[in-house]
JSON list of C-alpha atoms in Angstrom, two decimals:
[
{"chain": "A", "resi": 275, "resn": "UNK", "atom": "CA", "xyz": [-13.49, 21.44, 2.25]},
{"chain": "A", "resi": 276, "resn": "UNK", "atom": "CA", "xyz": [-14.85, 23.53, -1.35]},
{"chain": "A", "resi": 277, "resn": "UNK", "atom": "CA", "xyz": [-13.73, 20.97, -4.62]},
{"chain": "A", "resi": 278, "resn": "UNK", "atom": "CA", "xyz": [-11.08, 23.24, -6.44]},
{"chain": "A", "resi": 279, "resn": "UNK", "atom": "CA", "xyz": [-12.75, 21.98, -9.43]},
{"chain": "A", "resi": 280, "resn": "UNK", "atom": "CA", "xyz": [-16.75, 23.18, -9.01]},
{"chain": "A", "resi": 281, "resn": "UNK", "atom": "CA", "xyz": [-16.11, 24.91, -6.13]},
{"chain": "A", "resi": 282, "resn": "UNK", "atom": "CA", "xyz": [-18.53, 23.06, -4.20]},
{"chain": "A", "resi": 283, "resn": "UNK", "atom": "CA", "xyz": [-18.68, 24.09, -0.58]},
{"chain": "A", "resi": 284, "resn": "UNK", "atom": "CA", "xyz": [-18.40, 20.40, 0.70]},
{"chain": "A", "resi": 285, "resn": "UNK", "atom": "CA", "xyz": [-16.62, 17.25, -0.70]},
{"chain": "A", "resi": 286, "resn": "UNK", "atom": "CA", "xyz": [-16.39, 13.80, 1.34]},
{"chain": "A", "resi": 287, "resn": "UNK", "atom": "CA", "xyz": [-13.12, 11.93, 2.63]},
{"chain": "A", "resi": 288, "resn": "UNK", "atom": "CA", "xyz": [-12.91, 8.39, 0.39]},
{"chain": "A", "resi": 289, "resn": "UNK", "atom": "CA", "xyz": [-9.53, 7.29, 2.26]},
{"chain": "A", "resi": 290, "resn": "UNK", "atom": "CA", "xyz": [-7.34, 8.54, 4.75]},
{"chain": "A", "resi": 291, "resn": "UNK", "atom": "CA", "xyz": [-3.69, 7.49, 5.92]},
{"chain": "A", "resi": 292, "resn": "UNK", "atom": "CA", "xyz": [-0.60, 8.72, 7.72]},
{"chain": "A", "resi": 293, "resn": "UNK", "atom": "CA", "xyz": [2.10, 10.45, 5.63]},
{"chain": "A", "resi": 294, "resn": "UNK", "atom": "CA", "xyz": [5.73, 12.07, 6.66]},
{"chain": "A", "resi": 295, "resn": "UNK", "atom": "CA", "xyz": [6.55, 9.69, 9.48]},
{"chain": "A", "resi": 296, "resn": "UNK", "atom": "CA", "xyz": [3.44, 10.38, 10.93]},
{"chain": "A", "resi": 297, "resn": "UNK", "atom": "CA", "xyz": [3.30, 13.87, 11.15]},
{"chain": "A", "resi": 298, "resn": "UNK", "atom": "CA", "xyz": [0.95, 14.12, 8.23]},
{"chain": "A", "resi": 299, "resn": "UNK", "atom": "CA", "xyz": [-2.56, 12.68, 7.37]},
{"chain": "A", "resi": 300, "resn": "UNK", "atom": "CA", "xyz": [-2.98, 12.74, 3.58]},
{"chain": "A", "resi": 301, "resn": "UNK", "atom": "CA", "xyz": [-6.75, 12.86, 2.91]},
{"chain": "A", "resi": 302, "resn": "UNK", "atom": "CA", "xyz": [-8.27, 11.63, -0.71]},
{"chain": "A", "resi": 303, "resn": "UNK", "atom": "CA", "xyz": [-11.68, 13.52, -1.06]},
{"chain": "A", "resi": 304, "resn": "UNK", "atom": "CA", "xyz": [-14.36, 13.46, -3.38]},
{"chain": "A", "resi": 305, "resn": "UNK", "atom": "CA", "xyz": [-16.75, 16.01, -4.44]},
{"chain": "A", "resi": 306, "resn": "UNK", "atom": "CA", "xyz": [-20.16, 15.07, -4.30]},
{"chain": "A", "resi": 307, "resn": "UNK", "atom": "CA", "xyz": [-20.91, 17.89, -7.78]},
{"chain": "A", "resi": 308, "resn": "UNK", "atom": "CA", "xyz": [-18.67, 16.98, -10.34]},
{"chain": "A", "resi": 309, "resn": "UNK", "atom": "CA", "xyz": [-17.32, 13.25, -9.02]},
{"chain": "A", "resi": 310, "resn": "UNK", "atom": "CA", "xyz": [-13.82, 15.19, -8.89]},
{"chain": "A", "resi": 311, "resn": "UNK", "atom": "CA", "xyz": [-11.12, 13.69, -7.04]},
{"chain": "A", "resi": 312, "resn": "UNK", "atom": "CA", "xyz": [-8.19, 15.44, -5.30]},
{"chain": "A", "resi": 313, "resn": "UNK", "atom": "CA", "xyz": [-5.91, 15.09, -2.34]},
{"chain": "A", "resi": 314, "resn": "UNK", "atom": "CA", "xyz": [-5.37, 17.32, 0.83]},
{"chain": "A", "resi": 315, "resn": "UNK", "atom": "CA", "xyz": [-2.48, 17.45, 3.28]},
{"chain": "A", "resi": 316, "resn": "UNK", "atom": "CA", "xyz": [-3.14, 17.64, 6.92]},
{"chain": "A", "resi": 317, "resn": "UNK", "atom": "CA", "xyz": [-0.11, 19.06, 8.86]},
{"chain": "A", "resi": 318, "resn": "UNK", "atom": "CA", "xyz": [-0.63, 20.54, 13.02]},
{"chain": "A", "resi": 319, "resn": "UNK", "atom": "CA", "xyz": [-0.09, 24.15, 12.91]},
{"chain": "A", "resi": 320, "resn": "UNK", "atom": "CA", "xyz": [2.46, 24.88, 15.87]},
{"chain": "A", "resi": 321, "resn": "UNK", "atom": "CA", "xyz": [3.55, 27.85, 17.26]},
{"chain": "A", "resi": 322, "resn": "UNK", "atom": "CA", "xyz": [7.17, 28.29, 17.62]},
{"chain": "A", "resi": 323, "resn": "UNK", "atom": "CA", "xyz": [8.84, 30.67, 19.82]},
{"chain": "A", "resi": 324, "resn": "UNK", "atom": "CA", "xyz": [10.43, 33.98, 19.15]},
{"chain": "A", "resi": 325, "resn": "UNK", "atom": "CA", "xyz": [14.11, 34.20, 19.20]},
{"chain": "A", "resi": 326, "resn": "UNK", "atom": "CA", "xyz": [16.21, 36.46, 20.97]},
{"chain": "A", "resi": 327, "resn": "UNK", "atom": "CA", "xyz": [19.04, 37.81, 19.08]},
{"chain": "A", "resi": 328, "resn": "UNK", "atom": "CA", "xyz": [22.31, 38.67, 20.86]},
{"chain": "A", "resi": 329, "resn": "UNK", "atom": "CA", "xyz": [21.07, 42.28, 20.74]},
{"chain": "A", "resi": 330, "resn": "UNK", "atom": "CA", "xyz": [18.20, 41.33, 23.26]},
{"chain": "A", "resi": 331, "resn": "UNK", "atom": "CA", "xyz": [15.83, 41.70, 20.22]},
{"chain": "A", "resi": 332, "resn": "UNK", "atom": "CA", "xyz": [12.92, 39.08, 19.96]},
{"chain": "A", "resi": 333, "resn": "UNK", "atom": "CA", "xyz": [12.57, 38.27, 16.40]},
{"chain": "A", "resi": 334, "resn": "UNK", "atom": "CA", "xyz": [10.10, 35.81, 15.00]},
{"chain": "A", "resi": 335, "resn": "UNK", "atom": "CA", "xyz": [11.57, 32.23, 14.60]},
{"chain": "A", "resi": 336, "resn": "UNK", "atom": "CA", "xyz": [11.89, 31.77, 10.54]},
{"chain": "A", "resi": 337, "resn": "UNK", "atom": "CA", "xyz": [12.36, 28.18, 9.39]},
{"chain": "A", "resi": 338, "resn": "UNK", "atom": "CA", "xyz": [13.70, 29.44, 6.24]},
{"chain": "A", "resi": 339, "resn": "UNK", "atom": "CA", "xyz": [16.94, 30.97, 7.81]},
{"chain": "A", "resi": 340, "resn": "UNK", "atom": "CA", "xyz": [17.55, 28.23, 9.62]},
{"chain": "A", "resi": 341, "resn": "UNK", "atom": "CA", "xyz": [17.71, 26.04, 6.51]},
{"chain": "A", "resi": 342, "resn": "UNK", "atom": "CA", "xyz": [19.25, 28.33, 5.01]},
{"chain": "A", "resi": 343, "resn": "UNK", "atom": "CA", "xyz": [21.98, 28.73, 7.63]},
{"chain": "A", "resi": 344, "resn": "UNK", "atom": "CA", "xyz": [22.31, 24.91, 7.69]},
{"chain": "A", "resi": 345, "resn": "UNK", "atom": "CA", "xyz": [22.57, 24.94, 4.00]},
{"chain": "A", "resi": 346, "resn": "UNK", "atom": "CA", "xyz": [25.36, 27.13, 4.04]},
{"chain": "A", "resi": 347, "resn": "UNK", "atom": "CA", "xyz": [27.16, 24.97, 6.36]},
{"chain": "A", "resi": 348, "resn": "UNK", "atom": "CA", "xyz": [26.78, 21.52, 3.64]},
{"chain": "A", "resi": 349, "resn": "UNK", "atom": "CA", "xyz": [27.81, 23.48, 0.65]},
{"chain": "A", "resi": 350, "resn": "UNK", "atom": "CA", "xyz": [29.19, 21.10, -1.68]},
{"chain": "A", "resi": 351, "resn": "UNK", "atom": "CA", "xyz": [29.06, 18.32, 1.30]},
{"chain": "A", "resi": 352, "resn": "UNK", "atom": "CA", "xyz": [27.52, 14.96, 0.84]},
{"chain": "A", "resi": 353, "resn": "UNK", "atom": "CA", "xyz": [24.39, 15.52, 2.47]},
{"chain": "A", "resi": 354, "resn": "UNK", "atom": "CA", "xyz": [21.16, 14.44, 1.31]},
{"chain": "A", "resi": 355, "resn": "UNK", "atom": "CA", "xyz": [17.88, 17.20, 1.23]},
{"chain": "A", "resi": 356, "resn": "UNK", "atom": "CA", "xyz": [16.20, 14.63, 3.56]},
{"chain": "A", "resi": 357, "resn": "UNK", "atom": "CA", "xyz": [19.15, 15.16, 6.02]},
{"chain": "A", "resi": 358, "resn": "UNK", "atom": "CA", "xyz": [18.33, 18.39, 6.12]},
{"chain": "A", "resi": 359, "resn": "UNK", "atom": "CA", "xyz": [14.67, 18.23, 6.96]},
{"chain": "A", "resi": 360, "resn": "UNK", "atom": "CA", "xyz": [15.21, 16.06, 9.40]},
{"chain": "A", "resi": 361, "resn": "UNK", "atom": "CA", "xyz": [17.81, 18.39, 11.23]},
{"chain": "A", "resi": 362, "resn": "UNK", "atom": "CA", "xyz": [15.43, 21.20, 10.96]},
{"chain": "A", "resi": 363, "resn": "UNK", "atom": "CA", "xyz": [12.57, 19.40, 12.25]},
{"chain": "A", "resi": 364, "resn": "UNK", "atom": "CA", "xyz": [14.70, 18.15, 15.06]},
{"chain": "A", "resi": 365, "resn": "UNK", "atom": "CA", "xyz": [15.60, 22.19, 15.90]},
{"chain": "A", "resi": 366, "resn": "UNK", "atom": "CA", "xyz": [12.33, 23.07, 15.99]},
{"chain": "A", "resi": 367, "resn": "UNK", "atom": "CA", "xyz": [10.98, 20.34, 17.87]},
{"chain": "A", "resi": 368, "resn": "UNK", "atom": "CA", "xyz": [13.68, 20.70, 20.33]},
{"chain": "A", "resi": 369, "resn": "UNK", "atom": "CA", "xyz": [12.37, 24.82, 20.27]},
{"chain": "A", "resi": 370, "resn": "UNK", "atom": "CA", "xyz": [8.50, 23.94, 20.95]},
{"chain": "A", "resi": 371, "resn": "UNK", "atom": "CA", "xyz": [9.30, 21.02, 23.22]},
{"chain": "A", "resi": 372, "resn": "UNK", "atom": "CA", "xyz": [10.60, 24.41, 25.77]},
{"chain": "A", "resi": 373, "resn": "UNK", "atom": "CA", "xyz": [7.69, 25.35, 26.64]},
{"chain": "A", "resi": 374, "resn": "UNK", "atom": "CA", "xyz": [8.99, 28.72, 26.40]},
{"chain": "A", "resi": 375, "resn": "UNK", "atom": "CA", "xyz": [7.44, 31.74, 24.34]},
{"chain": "A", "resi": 376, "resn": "UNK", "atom": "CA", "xyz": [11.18, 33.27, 23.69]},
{"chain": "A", "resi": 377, "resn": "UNK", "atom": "CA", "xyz": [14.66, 30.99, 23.21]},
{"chain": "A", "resi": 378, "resn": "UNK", "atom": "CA", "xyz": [18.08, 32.41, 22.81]},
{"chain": "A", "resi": 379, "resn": "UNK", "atom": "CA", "xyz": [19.64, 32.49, 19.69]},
{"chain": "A", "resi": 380, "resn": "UNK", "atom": "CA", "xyz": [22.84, 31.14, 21.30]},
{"chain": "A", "resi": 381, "resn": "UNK", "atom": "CA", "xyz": [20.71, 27.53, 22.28]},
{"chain": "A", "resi": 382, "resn": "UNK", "atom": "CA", "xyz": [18.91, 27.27, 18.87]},
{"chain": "A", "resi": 383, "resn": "UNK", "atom": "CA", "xyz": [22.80, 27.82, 17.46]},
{"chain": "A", "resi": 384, "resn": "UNK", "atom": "CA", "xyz": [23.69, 24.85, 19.44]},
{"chain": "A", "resi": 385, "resn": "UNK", "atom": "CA", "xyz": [21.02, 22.70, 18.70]},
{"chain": "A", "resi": 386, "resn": "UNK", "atom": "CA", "xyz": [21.89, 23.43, 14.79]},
{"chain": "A", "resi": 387, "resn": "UNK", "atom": "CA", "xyz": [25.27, 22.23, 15.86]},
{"chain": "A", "resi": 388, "resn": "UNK", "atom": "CA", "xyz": [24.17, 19.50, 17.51]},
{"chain": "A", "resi": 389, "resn": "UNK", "atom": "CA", "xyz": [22.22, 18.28, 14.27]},
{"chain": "A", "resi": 390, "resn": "UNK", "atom": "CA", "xyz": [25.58, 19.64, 12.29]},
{"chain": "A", "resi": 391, "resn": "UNK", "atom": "CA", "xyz": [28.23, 17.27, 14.35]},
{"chain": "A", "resi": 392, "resn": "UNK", "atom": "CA", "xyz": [25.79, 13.95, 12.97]},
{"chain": "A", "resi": 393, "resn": "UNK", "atom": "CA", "xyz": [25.28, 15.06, 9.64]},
{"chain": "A", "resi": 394, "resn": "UNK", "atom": "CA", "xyz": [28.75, 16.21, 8.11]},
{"chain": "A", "resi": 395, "resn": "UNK", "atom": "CA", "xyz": [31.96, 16.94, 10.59]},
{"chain": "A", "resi": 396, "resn": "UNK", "atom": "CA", "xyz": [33.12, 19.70, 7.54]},
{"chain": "A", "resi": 397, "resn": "UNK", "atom": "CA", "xyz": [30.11, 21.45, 7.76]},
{"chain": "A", "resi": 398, "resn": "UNK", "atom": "CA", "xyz": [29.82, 21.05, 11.48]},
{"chain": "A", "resi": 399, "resn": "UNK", "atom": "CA", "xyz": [33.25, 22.97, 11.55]},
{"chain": "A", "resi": 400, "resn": "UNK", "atom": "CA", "xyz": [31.90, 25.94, 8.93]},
{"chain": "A", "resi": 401, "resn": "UNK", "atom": "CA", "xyz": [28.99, 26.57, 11.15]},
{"chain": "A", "resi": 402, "resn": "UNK", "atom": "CA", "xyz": [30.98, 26.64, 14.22]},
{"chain": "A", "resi": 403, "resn": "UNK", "atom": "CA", "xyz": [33.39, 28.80, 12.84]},
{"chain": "A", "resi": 404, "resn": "UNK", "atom": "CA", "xyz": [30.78, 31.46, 11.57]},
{"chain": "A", "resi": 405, "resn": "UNK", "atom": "CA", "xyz": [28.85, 30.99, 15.09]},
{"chain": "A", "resi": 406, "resn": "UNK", "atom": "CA", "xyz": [31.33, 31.22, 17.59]},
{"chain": "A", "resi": 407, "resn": "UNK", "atom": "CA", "xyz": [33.68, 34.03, 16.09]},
{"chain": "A", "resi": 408, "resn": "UNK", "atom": "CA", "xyz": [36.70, 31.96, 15.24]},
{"chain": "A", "resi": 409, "resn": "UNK", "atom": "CA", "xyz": [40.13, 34.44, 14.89]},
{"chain": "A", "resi": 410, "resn": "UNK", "atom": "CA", "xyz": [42.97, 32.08, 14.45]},
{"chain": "A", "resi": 411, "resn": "UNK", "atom": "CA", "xyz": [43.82, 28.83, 12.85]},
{"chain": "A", "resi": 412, "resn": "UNK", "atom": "CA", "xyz": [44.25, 27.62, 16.64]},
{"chain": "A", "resi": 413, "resn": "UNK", "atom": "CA", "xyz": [40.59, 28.42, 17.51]},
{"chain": "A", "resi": 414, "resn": "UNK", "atom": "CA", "xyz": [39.94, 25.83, 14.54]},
{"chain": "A", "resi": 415, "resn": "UNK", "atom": "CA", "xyz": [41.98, 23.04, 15.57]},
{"chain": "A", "resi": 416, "resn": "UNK", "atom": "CA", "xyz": [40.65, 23.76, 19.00]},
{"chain": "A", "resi": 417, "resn": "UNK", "atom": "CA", "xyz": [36.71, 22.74, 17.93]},
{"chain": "A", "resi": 418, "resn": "UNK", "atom": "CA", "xyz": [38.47, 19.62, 16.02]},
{"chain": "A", "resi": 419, "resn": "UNK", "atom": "CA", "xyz": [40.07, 18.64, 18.33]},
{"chain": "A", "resi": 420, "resn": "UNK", "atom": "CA", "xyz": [36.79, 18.55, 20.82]},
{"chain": "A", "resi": 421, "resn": "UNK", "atom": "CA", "xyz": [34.90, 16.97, 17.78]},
{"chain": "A", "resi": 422, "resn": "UNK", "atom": "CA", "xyz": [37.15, 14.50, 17.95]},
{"chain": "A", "resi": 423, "resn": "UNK", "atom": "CA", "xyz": [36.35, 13.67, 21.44]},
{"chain": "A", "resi": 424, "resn": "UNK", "atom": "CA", "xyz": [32.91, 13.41, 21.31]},
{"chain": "A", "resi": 425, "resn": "UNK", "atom": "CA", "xyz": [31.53, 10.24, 20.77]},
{"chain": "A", "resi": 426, "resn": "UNK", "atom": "CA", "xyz": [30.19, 9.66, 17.82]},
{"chain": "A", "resi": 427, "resn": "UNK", "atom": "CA", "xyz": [26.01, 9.34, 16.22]},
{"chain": "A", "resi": 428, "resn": "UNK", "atom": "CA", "xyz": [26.32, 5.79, 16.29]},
{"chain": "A", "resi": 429, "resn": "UNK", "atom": "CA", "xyz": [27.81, 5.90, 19.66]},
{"chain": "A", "resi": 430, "resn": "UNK", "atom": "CA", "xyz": [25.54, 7.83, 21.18]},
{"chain": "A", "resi": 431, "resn": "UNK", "atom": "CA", "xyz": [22.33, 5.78, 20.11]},
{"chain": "A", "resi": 432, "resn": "UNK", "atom": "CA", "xyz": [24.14, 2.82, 21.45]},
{"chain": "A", "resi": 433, "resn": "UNK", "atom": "CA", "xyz": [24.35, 4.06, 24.75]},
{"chain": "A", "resi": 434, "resn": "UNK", "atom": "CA", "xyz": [20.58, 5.42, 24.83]},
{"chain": "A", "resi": 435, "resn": "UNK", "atom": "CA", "xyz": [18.90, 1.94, 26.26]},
{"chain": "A", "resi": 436, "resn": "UNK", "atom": "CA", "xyz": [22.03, 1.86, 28.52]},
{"chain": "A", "resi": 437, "resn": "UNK", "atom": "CA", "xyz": [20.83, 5.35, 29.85]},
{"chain": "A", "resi": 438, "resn": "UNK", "atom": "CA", "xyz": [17.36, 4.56, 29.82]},
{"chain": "A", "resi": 439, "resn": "UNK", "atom": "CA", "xyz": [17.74, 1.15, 31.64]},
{"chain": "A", "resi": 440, "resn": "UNK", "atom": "CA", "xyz": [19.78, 2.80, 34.27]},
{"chain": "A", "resi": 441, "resn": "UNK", "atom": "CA", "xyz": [17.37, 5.70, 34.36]},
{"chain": "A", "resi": 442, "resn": "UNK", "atom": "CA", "xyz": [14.56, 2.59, 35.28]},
{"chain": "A", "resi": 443, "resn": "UNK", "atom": "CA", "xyz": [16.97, 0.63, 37.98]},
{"chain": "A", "resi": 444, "resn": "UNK", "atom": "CA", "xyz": [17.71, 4.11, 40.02]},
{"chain": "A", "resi": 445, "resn": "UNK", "atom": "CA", "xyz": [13.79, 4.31, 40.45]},
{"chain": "A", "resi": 446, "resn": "UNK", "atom": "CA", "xyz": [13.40, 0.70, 41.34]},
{"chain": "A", "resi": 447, "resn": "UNK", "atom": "CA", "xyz": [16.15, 1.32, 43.81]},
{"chain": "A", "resi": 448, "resn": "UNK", "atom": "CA", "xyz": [15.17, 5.10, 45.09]}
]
């Protein structure tokens, strides 16, 4: 990598560790020039499908409008920034994880409700409204009323080893 100092076209790596969870390496280099010291960001580059609008239209997937549409949603809601980054990751790894070059707009709209109904019921509610057309007051208490029903974030990670270990005694069985 060139320093940004000297513009040296090589500097060494002094230390390297995981950042972000893990989905980073942050890299502390030195220039062997000027003894400058600086550090670098290492992030996989991965592609994510194009999304097909209710038109038929592809459209390039645009992390920005999905935050954007998300932030929209937490207006003036308790919801941390981290939150949020977390959701969007989740969206987009739940995109990639497809395998598929083009995903409907509809599914990423329900995975950004999925993320929604964990982070903030309210703005779960305001996105669902926008996204699924709501005319009436009854169309509202309709989606609380299913919100309601649902089991909860905490719920659901409870029952995940209670999946998975029944997932594991239907093979031993099978």
């Amino acid at each position: 990598m060139q320093c940004p100092f000297c513009k040296a076209p090589d500097t060494r790596v002094i230390d390297s560790r995981m950042a972000e969870d893990g989905s980073q390496v942050r890299r502390r280099r030195e220039c062997p020039v000027c003894f400058g010291r600086f550090t670098t960001f290492e992030k996989a580059q991965l592609s994510t499908p194009n999304v097909i609008k209710r038109s038929g239209d592809p459209e390039p997937f645009r992390e920005d409008k999905l935050r954007q549409g998300i932030d929209h949603a937490i207006y003036k809601r308790p919801v941390s920034p981290e939150m949020v980054d977390h959701a969007v990751e989740n969206v987009m790894r739940k995109m990639r994880a497809t395998g598929e070059r083009e995903v409907p707009s509809r599914q990423v709209g329900e995975w950004v409700m999925d993320e929604l109904r964990d982070l903030d019921h309210v703005a779960y509610v305001r996105f669902a409204s926008i996204y699924r057309s709501f005319e009436d007051v009854n169309a509202f208490r309709e989606e609380i009323e299913r919100l309601q029903t649902l089991p909860t974030a905490e719920q659901r990670k409870s029952q995940l080893p209670l999946i998975e270990a029944d997932k594991i005694v239907r093979k031993r069985t099978v």
